[in-house]
Structure formats: structure tokens, C-alpha cells
Amino acid sequence: MLELKVGVGAFSQTPNLRLRSGEGLSGRVWQSGQPLVINDYITWSGRAISLDDAPITAAIGVPLKARTQVVGVLGIAHESGTEQTFGEAEVELLNRFAQLAAIALDNARLFTAAQEAKAVAEAADRAKSAFLASVSHELRTPLTSVLGFAKIIKKRMEVITPAVNSDDRKVERAIQQINTNVDIIISEGERLTALINDVLDLAKIESGKIEWNMQSFPIGEIIERSVTATSALFVGKPVELIIDIEADLPTIVGDQDRLIQVVINLISNAAKFTNQGSVTCRARRMEDKILVNVIDTGIGIAPDDHKKVFEQFVQVGDTLTDKPRGTGLGLSISKQIVEHHGGRIWVESELGQGSNFSFTLPIAAPIGFETKVEDEAKVHVIDLKAILEPLKMHVAAATPDASSSQKSILVVDDDQNIRRLLQQELEAEKYLVYEAADGREALEQVKLHRPDLITLDVMMPGLSGFEVAALLRASPETMGIPIIIVSVTEDRERGYRLGVDRYFTKPLDTKVLLREVGQLLEQGPARKRVLVVDEDAVTVEALTNVLKAQGYHVVAAYNSEEGIEKAITDKPNIVIVNSLLSKQNNLLQTLRAERGLENSFFMLFE
Ligand code: ADP
């Protein structure tokens, strides 16, 4: 039998078996890339060399070649004591082995490299998302100041302009310039806001940090609301907006606001890229899916660009000469949203032939969708006495001041500029404004001044805004004060769970804020509806009385069915339920899943 020694790498006894180019048999093969047969090794090399203590007499080395590059050497050798030599046949055989071994080696190397590259890319992607999110967050607060103050300047200029002597042309020109410049600051600020919102949205979706508010609803509702939101884009343009929704479409399960965002984006793009003709928004049932199309008669998209338009920051067409305003992010956000719902989005188009953007949504619940059932532990469970006693005392002590002279507002924000901005805006509306720079100061100010409303930032040193809201809502004396969150943190669900009344994200639209402030103050507790559910009539009555005395509109229910029925018809802002009753009948979960009660504040008592 043939005794062979096989080695990969160098035949030398170097511990790490590393090849040295040109040295020894392996080194030569490595260098030349050609097989080498040596039948008298000692004569060839001038020294004896051994493998496993036995000196070798004859040897072959063949290169391991991955594509054209030598990646190793495969060798076999005879030990001394055998008189065997090597010939063509052995070289050929070894060459075949070498080819297979080289492919295996190369694949292993490529696999490792691919794994490493993937890990690096994933880390870079995570870093990018985190970076984008934090930069966008950091930009929001200053942007609120820039936009907010620019808008105040614009308002003040409206007062100043008519009062200034306009006979002086220089003065007139200066005023005109100020007005134009302020308008530019405002419109550019708004553009920047849109960009930041898009970037942040994408970063949030990609990092999986988005909250999906899944509900079931008819698709037509989404289209109608999107059409209303975009109708202004068609004013004064010879483009007709056509709506074509199949009757009796089944409901779908999804995040309504996010899907509206998709349809708005498609309709806005269609409006932007269509100068004449029509934009049609169509919805049809296709087997187990709903198909939505937004079809335009605009400039169209070249087939090569069909996939690209869904990539981030991509704008196609002649962007140098006719750059449309936009971020190139809308479609990639839309893609992520549709795919999260288990659907697909694509475009069919030819240059100059208009575009047809389509997306599908499954009719059944998409995979991965779970009904969000709130855990009862997240709801305050309060001792009934703890609510009733202080409430009674408060009612007895409070001197009703329905005539209520000037309404007061507490502005809580650690950013001084934002406080100043809100103060100026609110004082201009004749409100009395108090300020607090952090959570603790906010609680002190509430105790001291009992404001009629609070605007609350979330990220603050010490106590966060959410903690402040929770403390205020848990205390009967402050639970009725309307709270408006004004923050860069987008966690609406948490805010509403804590019972805040409105949730604004920075950059802030002060006009909308002022409108909401007015509405909330006008409502007061009288317009706040409370539903009390308990089987014990005495408890229900006691709670009803004190809440009514506080000015709330109270509805009572004496069992679960009645509770659900009244919740649906009355849509209460606050629901107070006996915790035992709630547990027995899953009342809280049932109520939370009801449409129209998403923003209600729930309290359990025992
Ligand atoms: P943008 O904010 O730039 O509109 P999108 O991601 O929504 O970002 O769109 C990306 C690009 O796709 C657009 O800049 C445009 O080049 C192209 N596009 C989108 N919709 C249409 C359309 N209806 N007609 C022609 N081109 C479109």
C-alpha cells in the first residue's frame, strides 16, 4: 500500500505553516502557480526535511487556485524507506483535489467576508438611524423657536406697517423687504420641518420604534380623508381629481393615520407632477386584497426608474433643470408602511404617459398583527376613599368662579426660548401665563396658581413631562386641568394613556395650538364627560355627586353591559370603573378596543 503524507500549506516545519514565497517546495509552487514534482527531495533542496519525524524522499506540490489567485498549496510526499516516486498521474489527481479544495476554501472565505460585511452594514445602518433620530430631535426645538418667532414678527409687522409713515420710500421699501424676508424664513422653516419629520419617520420605522395603532375600518374612509387633505393642491390647476371607490368594500385592519399618510403622499406626488388632465384615486377588491390606485396623466416615470423612486432620497427625471420641491423620502416611507401592513406597492408608468401607483392591503389581519390589549396594570388603580374624600373637601372649599375672569396657563418647558415664545403667543391672546423650567417647578406652580390649563414638555431634567402628567391626573384636585403636551418626543399613546388632552410635537404650529387651548378652556370640566361603572349603587351615587359638583357631566352605569353601551353612545373623556367588575368581565379591554374611546382616560378603583 502506498504510504503518503499530505499537507496543505508549506512542507516546512514552521509552527504556523505559513507559506514563504520562493522558499521550499510550497514556496516555489506558490510563486510560480504551477505544479512541481520532486522525486529526490534532499538533492533538490540540499537538506533533509521531515513530516511527523520521517524524512521525505519524493513530493508533489500543486497550487490551490481561487479564480486566478493562488490561495494555498496542496502537497503529498513519500517518506524515506519507500522507493516510490511521483508521475503525471499523481499530479493530475492532486490537481483535481486542489481545484475542489480551492473552491471550498474560496467559498468559506467569501462567506466569512459576506458575514462580516453584513454585520458592518447593519451596524452602520443602526448608527445612521440613531444619528438621524437624534439630530432631527435636536433640530426640532430650535426650529420651533425660529418658526414661532418669525410668525410673531409677521403678526407684529401687520400692526406696525399701517402705522409707519409710508411717504418715505426708503422706509416703505425696508418694510416690504422685512415682510418678504420673514415670509421666506417661514416657508423655508416649514420646508425644513417637513424634511425633519420625514427623516425622523423613516428612522423610526426602520428601527422598529414606531407605534402602530391597528384598528379595523373601511378603506373608503382613508381615501376620503386623504382627498380632503390634498384638495387645496388642485385649486387653480386644470387637473380634475376623480374618486372611484367600489361600493361595499370590506374593512381592513391597519393604522389609519399611517395609511392616510401613504395616500396623501401618492395624491400629492400625482398633483405635483401633473400639469393637466386628471388624478384618479381608485379602490377595488381583488380576491383577498384591496387594491388602491392613484393614476395621473402627468410627466410619467421611465421604466428604469420604477424601482428607484421607492429608494430613500431619490428623485428621478431631470432634477437639475426642473427640480421639484420634495425630500425624496415620501415613497420610501410609504413602502415601509404598506409592507408593514402585509401589502405591496409599485408603479407602472412610461415617460410622458402618466403614472399609475398601486398598493395592496390584505383584507384579513396581516401577519404579525396582534390586537393590542392593554394590560390592566398600566391603569391607575385607586382607592375609592382616596378619590372621594379629597374631592368632597375640594368641592366644599372651592368657591365657584364661573364668571372666571382671566384664564391662566402654565407653560412648562426647560428651553427658555420655547417658554418665551409660548408666553408671547398666549399673552397676545390675553391669557395670564406662568412658567416652569422643569417638572418639580411645574408641580409647585400648579399648587400655587391652579392654572386653567398646562402646556407640558416631555424631556426635562429630573421629572419628565409624562411623570408630571401622571401625578397631576392621579390627584383628584388636579385631574381636571387640561394638559397639552408640546414635545419632540412622539409617544402619543403614552400621553393619552396618562390622560393628557392634546399632544403636539415640535416644531409647533402655534396657530393650531392656540385654537386647541381656546377650545379646551371653553369646554372646562363641564364639557368633560365621565362614565362611572359599578354594581354598587351607593358608590356610583357618591362618585356621581362629587364629580357633578366639580362641574363634570357624569353618566352612571350599574353593570358591564350598560357600561359598554353608555361608553359607545356617550364617548366619555374619563371612565372610572370598579376594578373587580372590570376584571370579571374584561371590561377595560373591551372599552379600550372601542372606536372613539382611544383618547379616553381610564381609572380603576377598588
Ligand atoms: P418627493 O418628496 O421628492 O416627492 P417621493 O419619494 O414621494 O419624494 O418621490 C420620489 C420621486 O419619484 C419624485 O421626486 C419624482 O421624481 C418621482 N415621482 C413620484 N411620484 C411621481 C408621479 N406621480 N409622477 C412622476 N414622478 C413621480
XYZ file of C-alpha atoms in Angstrom, residues 21-552:
532
model
C 7.188 32.861 -1.343
C 10.015 31.148 -3.242
C 11.162 29.046 -0.296
C 10.934 25.276 -0.307
C 8.576 23.262 -2.451
C 5.422 25.057 -1.334
C 7.021 28.441 -1.705
C 8.030 27.691 -5.269
C 4.615 26.419 -6.209
C 3.047 29.443 -4.573
C 5.328 31.760 -6.508
C 5.024 30.088 -9.907
C 1.424 28.980 -9.663
C 2.486 25.698 -11.360
C 2.626 22.090 -10.037
C 6.052 20.840 -9.082
C 7.217 17.183 -8.853
C 10.409 16.354 -6.937
C 11.485 12.767 -6.788
C 14.713 13.295 -4.825
C 13.915 15.897 -2.255
C 17.282 16.007 -0.441
C 19.220 16.590 -3.641
C 16.703 19.224 -4.798
C 16.665 21.251 -1.615
C 20.094 20.430 -0.212
C 18.658 19.424 3.135
C 16.514 16.771 4.691
C 13.006 17.668 5.702
C 10.609 15.559 7.687
C 6.933 15.249 8.297
C 5.977 13.504 11.562
C 9.669 12.660 12.243
C 10.091 10.685 8.985
C 12.235 12.431 6.364
C 10.560 12.726 2.976
C 12.063 11.469 -0.239
C 9.680 12.481 -3.018
C 6.988 15.147 -3.096
C 4.456 16.928 -5.324
C 3.042 20.385 -4.720
C 0.067 21.797 -6.653
C -1.336 25.277 -6.284
C -4.800 25.868 -4.808
C -6.210 28.476 -7.145
C -9.297 30.515 -6.456
C -10.135 32.025 -9.798
C -6.640 33.193 -10.908
C -5.139 33.759 -7.500
C -3.077 31.180 -5.596
C -4.578 30.852 -2.146
C -2.577 27.830 -0.911
C -0.571 24.790 -1.868
C -1.620 21.155 -1.607
C 1.201 18.636 -1.359
C 1.823 14.936 -0.913
C 5.092 13.247 -0.059
C 6.670 9.809 0.321
C 8.630 9.066 3.446
C 12.119 7.693 3.310
C 12.184 3.926 3.325
C 9.849 3.766 0.360
C 11.434 3.995 -3.016
C 8.284 5.423 -4.608
C 8.357 8.348 -6.985
C 5.608 10.549 -8.474
C 4.498 10.924 -12.066
C 1.894 12.591 -14.296
C -0.988 10.521 -12.959
C -0.457 11.679 -9.369
C -0.075 15.289 -10.465
C -3.384 15.140 -12.309
C -5.159 13.510 -9.421
C -3.782 16.021 -6.979
C -4.705 18.853 -9.301
C -8.339 17.705 -9.249
C -8.350 17.647 -5.466
C -6.716 21.032 -5.456
C -9.424 22.511 -7.670
C -12.193 21.262 -5.413
C -10.349 22.313 -2.268
C -9.704 25.777 -3.688
C -13.391 26.291 -4.482
C -14.342 25.189 -0.957
C -11.719 27.451 0.570
C -12.786 30.378 -1.544
C -16.450 29.872 -0.696
C -15.643 29.727 3.002
C -13.608 32.886 2.692
C -16.329 34.675 0.704
C -18.949 33.547 3.212
C -16.944 34.921 6.123
C -16.306 38.149 4.231
C -20.009 38.444 3.386
C -20.975 37.830 7.012
C -18.512 40.452 8.170
C -19.676 42.948 5.552
C -23.301 42.322 6.548
C -22.525 42.900 10.220
C -20.660 46.121 9.355
C -23.519 47.299 7.132
C -26.109 46.526 9.792
C -24.101 48.350 12.451
C -23.694 51.323 10.104
C -27.415 51.290 9.395
C -28.260 51.248 13.087
C -25.800 54.056 13.704
C -27.319 56.018 10.818
C -30.855 55.623 12.173
C -29.787 56.605 15.684
C -27.842 59.567 14.323
C -30.716 60.757 12.157
C -33.166 60.404 15.016
C -31.050 62.311 17.496
C -30.060 65.050 15.045
C -33.658 65.529 13.994
C -34.717 65.690 17.619
C -32.073 68.267 18.367
C -33.226 70.334 15.403
C -36.860 70.400 16.409
C -36.658 72.650 19.437
C -34.585 75.417 17.794
C -36.736 75.141 14.699
C -39.817 75.725 16.845
C -38.232 78.954 18.059
C -37.183 80.095 14.587
C -40.592 79.427 13.061
C -42.531 80.617 16.080
C -40.707 83.926 16.408
C -40.787 84.508 12.658
C -44.557 84.143 12.801
C -44.743 86.559 15.721
C -42.645 89.093 13.766
C -45.034 88.702 10.833
C -48.015 89.341 13.114
C -46.349 92.384 14.711
C -45.440 93.767 11.298
C -49.117 93.696 10.415
C -49.642 96.124 13.320
C -46.582 98.252 12.555
C -46.902 98.575 8.778
C -50.035 100.758 8.607
C -48.740 102.955 11.462
C -45.473 103.843 9.747
C -45.208 106.936 7.609
C -45.237 105.414 4.168
C -44.415 108.670 2.371
C -40.781 107.854 2.808
C -39.983 105.432 0.012
C -36.904 104.142 1.757
C -38.941 103.184 4.799
C -41.615 101.662 2.630
C -39.052 99.552 0.805
C -37.457 98.436 4.046
C -40.826 97.333 5.421
C -41.579 95.464 2.236
C -38.238 93.701 2.429
C -38.776 92.716 6.055
C -42.159 91.228 5.169
C -40.756 89.297 2.217
C -37.781 88.064 4.233
C -39.962 86.907 7.096
C -42.179 85.036 4.642
C -39.067 83.303 3.306
C -37.957 82.322 6.809
C -41.415 80.902 7.486
C -41.725 78.948 4.258
C -38.160 77.606 4.469
C -38.732 76.733 8.131
C -41.817 74.808 7.143
C -39.882 73.002 4.425
C -37.207 72.066 6.924
C -39.907 70.872 9.297
C -41.332 68.581 6.631
C -37.874 67.191 5.910
C -37.117 66.583 9.568
C -40.455 64.890 10.058
C -39.820 62.606 7.089
C -36.294 61.733 8.189
C -37.440 61.037 11.705
C -40.357 58.987 10.488
C -38.129 56.820 8.381
C -35.560 56.379 11.132
C -38.346 55.386 13.490
C -39.931 52.910 11.102
C -36.567 51.354 10.269
C -35.526 50.963 13.865
C -38.895 49.379 14.673
C -39.653 52.073 17.220
C -42.866 53.181 15.641
C -46.163 52.642 17.432
C -48.705 51.089 15.101
C -52.225 51.892 16.111
C -54.012 48.969 14.433
C -57.772 49.199 14.063
C -60.349 47.944 11.624
C -62.073 50.446 9.329
C -63.390 50.819 5.773
C -60.732 51.773 3.211
C -63.021 54.427 1.722
C -62.585 56.485 4.879
C -58.849 56.715 4.267
C -59.270 57.827 0.697
C -61.909 60.399 1.554
C -59.800 61.919 4.313
C -56.699 61.976 2.094
C -58.644 63.649 -0.702
C -59.924 66.326 1.690
C -56.395 66.965 2.941
C -54.993 67.357 -0.573
C -57.853 69.163 -2.301
C -56.040 72.522 -1.999
C -53.301 71.226 -4.327
C -55.768 71.124 -7.212
C -57.163 74.617 -6.790
C -56.469 76.766 -9.851
C -54.949 73.855 -11.783
C -56.577 72.268 -14.842
C -56.373 68.860 -13.175
C -59.503 67.007 -12.111
C -59.443 64.824 -9.013
C -61.605 61.745 -9.579
C -62.606 59.382 -6.774
C -63.715 55.909 -7.691
C -64.325 53.606 -4.726
C -66.099 50.280 -5.203
C -69.246 50.022 -3.108
C -69.348 47.769 -0.032
C -65.623 47.177 0.252
C -64.795 45.034 3.288
C -63.000 46.627 6.196
C -59.276 46.277 6.620
C -57.082 46.264 9.684
C -54.383 48.894 9.873
C -53.016 52.118 11.239
C -55.412 54.654 9.785
C -53.163 57.714 10.141
C -50.213 55.937 8.567
C -52.277 54.701 5.635
C -53.685 58.196 5.134
C -50.044 59.354 5.007
C -49.457 56.896 2.114
C -52.487 58.027 0.107
C -51.748 61.714 0.757
C -48.198 61.191 -0.470
C -49.372 59.472 -3.652
C -52.017 62.106 -4.391
C -49.587 64.978 -3.629
C -46.971 63.474 -5.952
C -49.595 62.999 -8.654
C -50.688 66.633 -8.229
C -47.076 67.834 -8.243
C -46.120 66.024 -11.443
C -49.336 66.559 -13.416
C -49.947 69.846 -15.182
C -53.181 68.930 -16.879
C -55.680 66.122 -17.132
C -56.706 64.160 -14.086
C -55.698 62.313 -10.959
C -57.839 59.286 -10.176
C -57.952 57.618 -6.797
C -59.446 54.146 -7.098
C -60.132 51.314 -4.652
C -61.200 47.793 -5.662
C -61.465 44.390 -4.102
C -59.096 41.819 -5.640
C -59.695 38.391 -4.091
C -58.363 38.612 -0.543
C -56.853 42.066 -1.041
C -57.878 45.640 -1.520
C -56.140 47.380 -4.401
C -55.726 51.144 -4.266
C -54.527 53.063 -7.340
C -53.540 56.669 -7.767
C -53.430 57.277 -11.502
C -52.277 60.532 -13.068
C -51.880 61.952 -16.561
C -48.602 63.685 -15.677
C -44.969 63.530 -16.752
C -44.560 59.789 -16.094
C -41.514 57.834 -14.942
C -39.031 55.941 -17.137
C -39.210 52.133 -16.593
C -35.575 52.078 -15.375
C -36.593 54.366 -12.517
C -39.643 52.402 -11.344
C -37.761 50.673 -8.524
C -35.531 53.649 -7.741
C -38.363 56.002 -6.820
C -39.036 53.893 -3.732
C -35.458 54.341 -2.514
C -34.531 56.957 0.055
C -33.636 60.468 -1.107
C -34.190 59.566 -4.758
C -35.774 61.994 -7.170
C -35.817 60.917 -10.775
C -36.259 62.743 -14.070
C -34.402 65.893 -14.945
C -33.789 67.052 -11.417
C -31.159 69.600 -12.441
C -33.344 71.737 -14.624
C -36.721 71.184 -13.114
C -36.144 70.182 -9.533
C -39.458 69.628 -7.823
C -39.777 70.509 -4.181
C -39.641 67.449 -2.001
C -37.368 65.262 0.018
C -37.305 62.060 -1.980
C -38.430 60.248 1.145
C -42.195 60.094 0.726
C -42.320 56.936 -1.369
C -39.795 55.032 0.698
C -41.813 55.828 3.831
C -44.970 54.744 2.009
C -43.300 51.478 1.019
C -42.349 50.720 4.602
C -45.868 51.477 5.807
C -47.584 49.350 3.153
C -45.185 46.446 3.700
C -45.750 46.607 7.449
C -49.435 46.019 6.715
C -48.566 42.943 4.669
C -49.143 44.720 1.358
C -47.117 45.694 -1.699
C -46.581 48.996 -3.530
C -45.399 49.531 -7.101
C -45.640 51.832 -10.073
C -46.493 51.339 -13.741
C -45.540 54.220 -15.982
C -43.863 55.454 -19.154
C -42.270 58.855 -19.663
C -44.900 61.289 -20.840
C -47.687 58.743 -20.330
C -48.716 59.450 -16.744
C -48.157 57.176 -13.751
C -50.185 54.519 -12.010
C -49.107 53.961 -8.404
C -50.761 50.912 -6.824
C -50.715 49.338 -3.416
C -52.481 46.380 -1.898
C -53.661 45.696 1.625
C -54.773 42.279 2.830
C -58.403 42.067 3.897
C -57.679 39.613 6.696
C -55.496 40.701 9.600
C -51.903 40.949 8.393
C -49.334 38.554 9.751
C -47.680 39.903 12.848
C -50.738 41.897 13.803
C -51.831 41.352 17.319
C -54.709 43.111 18.921
C -53.195 45.463 21.384
C -54.718 44.557 24.655
C -53.805 46.900 27.404
C -52.541 45.384 30.500
C -54.667 46.389 33.458
C -51.530 47.059 35.447
C -50.842 50.109 33.300
C -54.006 51.787 34.531
C -54.152 53.606 37.801
C -55.910 51.606 40.436
C -57.028 53.949 43.110
C -58.570 53.558 46.464
C -62.111 54.893 46.203
C -61.818 56.689 49.536
C -58.689 58.357 48.250
C -60.681 59.885 45.421
C -63.842 60.658 47.285
C -62.524 62.323 50.426
C -60.307 64.984 48.890
C -62.894 65.551 46.178
C -65.573 66.198 48.755
C -63.280 68.534 50.629
C -62.322 70.285 47.454
C -65.939 70.718 46.457
C -66.780 72.147 49.862
C -63.870 74.573 49.817
C -63.984 75.658 46.223
C -65.694 78.908 45.567
C -67.218 78.521 42.173
C -65.948 81.241 39.930
C -67.916 80.502 36.824
C -67.610 84.082 35.669
C -63.883 83.338 35.634
C -62.036 86.486 34.753
C -58.709 85.916 33.069
C -57.751 82.318 32.306
C -54.291 81.282 33.366
C -51.914 78.902 31.641
C -48.803 77.251 32.993
C -46.083 76.783 30.382
C -43.646 74.015 31.300
C -40.502 73.665 29.186
C -36.812 73.533 30.004
C -35.990 75.543 26.882
C -36.213 79.209 27.718
C -36.844 80.263 24.128
C -39.837 77.971 23.847
C -41.228 79.361 27.111
C -40.752 82.886 25.817
C -42.377 82.017 22.509
C -45.423 80.430 24.130
C -45.640 83.243 26.656
C -45.719 85.881 23.886
C -48.291 83.952 21.876
C -50.523 83.239 24.868
C -50.276 86.713 26.366
C -51.254 88.132 22.999
C -54.461 86.110 23.395
C -54.992 87.732 26.839
C -54.102 84.700 28.931
C -52.193 85.021 32.182
C -49.019 82.984 31.777
C -46.959 81.235 34.451
C -43.749 79.421 33.672
C -41.869 76.403 34.976
C -38.476 75.200 33.757
C -38.789 71.605 34.975
C -41.181 69.022 36.387
C -40.749 69.881 40.055
C -41.237 73.563 39.459
C -44.322 72.681 37.425
C -45.891 70.828 40.367
C -45.111 73.744 42.684
C -46.646 76.247 40.276
C -49.756 74.104 39.883
C -50.190 74.055 43.661
C -49.615 77.788 43.902
C -51.651 79.110 40.997
C -54.093 76.357 39.997
C -53.754 77.188 36.296
C -56.709 76.589 33.994
C -54.500 74.755 31.529
C -50.951 73.411 31.286
C -48.639 73.062 28.314
C -46.087 70.426 29.122
C -42.756 69.456 27.588
C -41.732 65.786 27.976
C -37.935 65.675 28.090
C -36.878 67.743 31.094
C -34.233 67.266 33.751
C -35.480 65.496 36.877
C -39.165 64.733 36.474
C -40.260 64.107 32.901
C -43.440 65.596 31.483
C -45.066 62.156 31.480
C -44.353 61.818 35.185
C -45.795 65.252 35.842
C -48.927 64.371 33.841
C -49.319 61.104 35.763
C -49.006 62.888 39.115
C -51.500 65.561 38.130
C -54.003 63.020 36.835
C -53.698 60.840 39.931
C -54.633 63.682 42.234
C -58.356 64.481 42.346
C -57.637 68.165 42.767
C -55.641 68.486 39.594
C -57.052 65.712 37.455
C -59.426 68.066 35.668
C -56.793 70.554 34.475
C -56.413 70.211 30.709
C -52.885 69.198 29.728
C -51.376 69.817 26.320
C -48.112 68.047 25.646
C -45.692 70.050 23.493
C -42.669 67.890 22.848
C -40.134 66.470 20.435
C -40.906 63.038 21.868
C -43.514 61.258 19.817
C -45.233 58.954 22.203
C -48.842 59.942 21.810
C -50.126 56.664 23.059
C -48.321 57.030 26.349
C -49.533 60.600 26.649
C -53.170 59.705 26.054
C -52.868 56.725 28.372
C -51.830 59.182 31.042
C -54.870 61.271 30.295
C -53.382 64.269 28.517
C -55.872 66.170 26.401
C -53.834 67.086 23.346
C -50.435 66.076 22.013
C -48.332 68.419 19.873
C -44.897 67.695 18.504
C -42.284 70.340 17.870
C -41.857 72.194 15.587
C -45.092 73.583 16.756
C -47.881 75.109 14.743
C -48.747 77.878 17.204
C -51.954 78.741 15.374
C -53.350 75.244 15.907
C -52.083 75.237 19.476
C -53.891 78.479 20.261
C -57.087 77.131 18.745
C -56.881 73.974 20.878
C -56.066 75.992 24.009
C -59.173 78.086 23.384
C -61.340 75.030 22.844
C -60.117 73.215 25.930
C -60.579 76.255 28.124
C -64.032 76.829 26.776
C -65.040 73.232 27.424
C -63.829 73.298 31.016
C -64.764 70.335 33.147
C -68.468 70.878 32.313
C -67.920 69.504 28.853
C -65.790 66.670 30.137
C -67.863 63.545 30.285
C -67.204 60.946 32.948
C -68.613 57.427 32.933
C -68.789 55.701 36.313
C -69.327 51.932 36.275
C -70.004 49.873 39.404
C -72.620 47.411 40.564
C -72.829 49.146 43.902
C -75.402 51.931 43.569
C -74.203 53.768 46.677
C -70.668 54.089 45.334
C -71.906 55.179 41.933
C -74.068 57.828 43.533
C -71.311 59.132 45.799
C -68.891 59.423 42.879
C -71.524 60.963 40.639
C -72.359 63.614 43.175
C -68.838 64.792 43.812
C -67.915 64.740 40.150
C -71.046 66.681 39.250
C -70.230 69.190 41.932
C -66.809 69.538 40.304
C -68.554 70.507 37.106
C -68.262 67.244 35.168
